[in-house]
mmCIF file of C-alpha atoms in Angstrom:
data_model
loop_
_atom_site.group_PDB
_atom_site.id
_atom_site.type_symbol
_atom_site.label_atom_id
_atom_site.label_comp_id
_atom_site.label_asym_id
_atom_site.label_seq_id
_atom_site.Cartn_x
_atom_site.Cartn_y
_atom_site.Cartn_z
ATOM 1 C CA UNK T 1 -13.665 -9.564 -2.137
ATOM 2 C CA UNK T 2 -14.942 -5.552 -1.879
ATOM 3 C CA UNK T 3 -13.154 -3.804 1.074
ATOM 4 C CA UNK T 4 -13.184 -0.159 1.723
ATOM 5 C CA UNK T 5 -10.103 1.715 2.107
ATOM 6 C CA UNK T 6 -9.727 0.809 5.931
ATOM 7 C CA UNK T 7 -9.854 -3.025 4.927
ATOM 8 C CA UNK T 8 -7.586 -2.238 2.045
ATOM 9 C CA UNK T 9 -4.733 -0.913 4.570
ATOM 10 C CA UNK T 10 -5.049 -3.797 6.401
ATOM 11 C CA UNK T 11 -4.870 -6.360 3.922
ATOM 12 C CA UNK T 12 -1.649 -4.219 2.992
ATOM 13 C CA UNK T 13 -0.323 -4.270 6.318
ATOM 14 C CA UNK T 14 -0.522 -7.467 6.449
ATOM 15 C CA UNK T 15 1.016 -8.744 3.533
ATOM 16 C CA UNK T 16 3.849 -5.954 4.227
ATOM 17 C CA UNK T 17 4.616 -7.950 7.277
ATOM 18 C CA UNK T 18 4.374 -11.163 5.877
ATOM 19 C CA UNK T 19 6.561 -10.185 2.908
ATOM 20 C CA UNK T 20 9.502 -8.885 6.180
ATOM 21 C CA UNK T 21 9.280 -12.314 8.020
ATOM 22 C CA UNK T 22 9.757 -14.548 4.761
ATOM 23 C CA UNK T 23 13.065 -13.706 4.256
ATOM 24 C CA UNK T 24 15.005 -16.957 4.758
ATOM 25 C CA UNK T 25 18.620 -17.083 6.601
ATOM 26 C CA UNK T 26 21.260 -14.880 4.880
ATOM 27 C CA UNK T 27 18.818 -13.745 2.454
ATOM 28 C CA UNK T 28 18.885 -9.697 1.687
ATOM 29 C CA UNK T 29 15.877 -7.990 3.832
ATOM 30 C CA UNK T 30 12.927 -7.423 1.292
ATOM 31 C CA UNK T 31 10.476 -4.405 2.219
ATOM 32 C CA UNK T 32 7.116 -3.501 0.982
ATOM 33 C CA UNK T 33 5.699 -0.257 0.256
ATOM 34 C CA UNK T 34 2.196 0.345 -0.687
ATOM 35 C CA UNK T 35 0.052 3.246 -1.343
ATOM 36 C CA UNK T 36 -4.002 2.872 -0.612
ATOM 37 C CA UNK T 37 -6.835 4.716 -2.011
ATOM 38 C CA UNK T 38 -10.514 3.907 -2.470
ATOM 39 C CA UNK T 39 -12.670 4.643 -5.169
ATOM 40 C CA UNK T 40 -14.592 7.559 -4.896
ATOM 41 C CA UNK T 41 -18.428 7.780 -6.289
ATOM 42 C CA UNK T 42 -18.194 8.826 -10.100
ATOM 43 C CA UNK T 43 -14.454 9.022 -9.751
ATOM 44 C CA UNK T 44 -12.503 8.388 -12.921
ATOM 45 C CA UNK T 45 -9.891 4.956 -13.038
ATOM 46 C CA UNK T 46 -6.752 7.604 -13.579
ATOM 47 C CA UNK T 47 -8.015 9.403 -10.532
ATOM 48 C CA UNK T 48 -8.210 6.830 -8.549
ATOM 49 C CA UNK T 49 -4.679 5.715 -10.008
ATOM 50 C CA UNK T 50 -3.378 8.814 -9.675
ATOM 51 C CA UNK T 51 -4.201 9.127 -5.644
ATOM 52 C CA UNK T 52 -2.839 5.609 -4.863
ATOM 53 C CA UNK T 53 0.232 6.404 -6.766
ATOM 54 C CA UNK T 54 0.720 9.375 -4.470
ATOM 55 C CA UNK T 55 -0.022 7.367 -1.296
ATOM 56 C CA UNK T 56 2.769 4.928 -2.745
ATOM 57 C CA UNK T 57 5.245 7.967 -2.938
ATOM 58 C CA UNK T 58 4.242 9.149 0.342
ATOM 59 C CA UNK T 59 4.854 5.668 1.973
ATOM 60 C CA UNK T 60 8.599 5.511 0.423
ATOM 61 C CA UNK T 61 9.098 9.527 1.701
ATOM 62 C CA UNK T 62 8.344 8.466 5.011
ATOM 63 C CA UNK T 63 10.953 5.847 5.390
ATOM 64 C CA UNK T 64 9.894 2.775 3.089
ATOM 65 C CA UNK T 65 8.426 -0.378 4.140
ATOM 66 C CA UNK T 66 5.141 0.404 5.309
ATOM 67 C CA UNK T 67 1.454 1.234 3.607
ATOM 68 C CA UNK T 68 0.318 4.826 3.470
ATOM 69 C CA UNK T 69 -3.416 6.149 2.649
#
């Protein structure tokens, strides 16, 4: 389904949380870290590729495991 960014972050969130609580008993922690971005009107595919892969590298920067915009 079409979200916006918003509705993106959330669906990353969520599976960021859900990826934390299925690690099973004695199992190494797994952790998620996503970068967001929404297309932009006119905007090229590397563009847009280009801004989620900085969201991704902010997201590690600021201490892993979590979704940044």
């Amino acid at each position: 389904a079409d979200v916006d960014e918003n509705g993106a972050g959330g669906v990353a969130g969520r599976l960021r949380r859900q990826v934390a609580d299925s690690a099973s008993d004695g199992a190494p922690q797994i952790t998620l870290s996503v970068g967001v971005a929404g297309i932009k009107p006119h905007e090229a595919f590397e563009a847009l590729v280009g801004r989620a892969d900085a969201a991704l590298f902010r997201a590690k920067a600021d201490g892993r495991d979590r979704a940044s915009r």
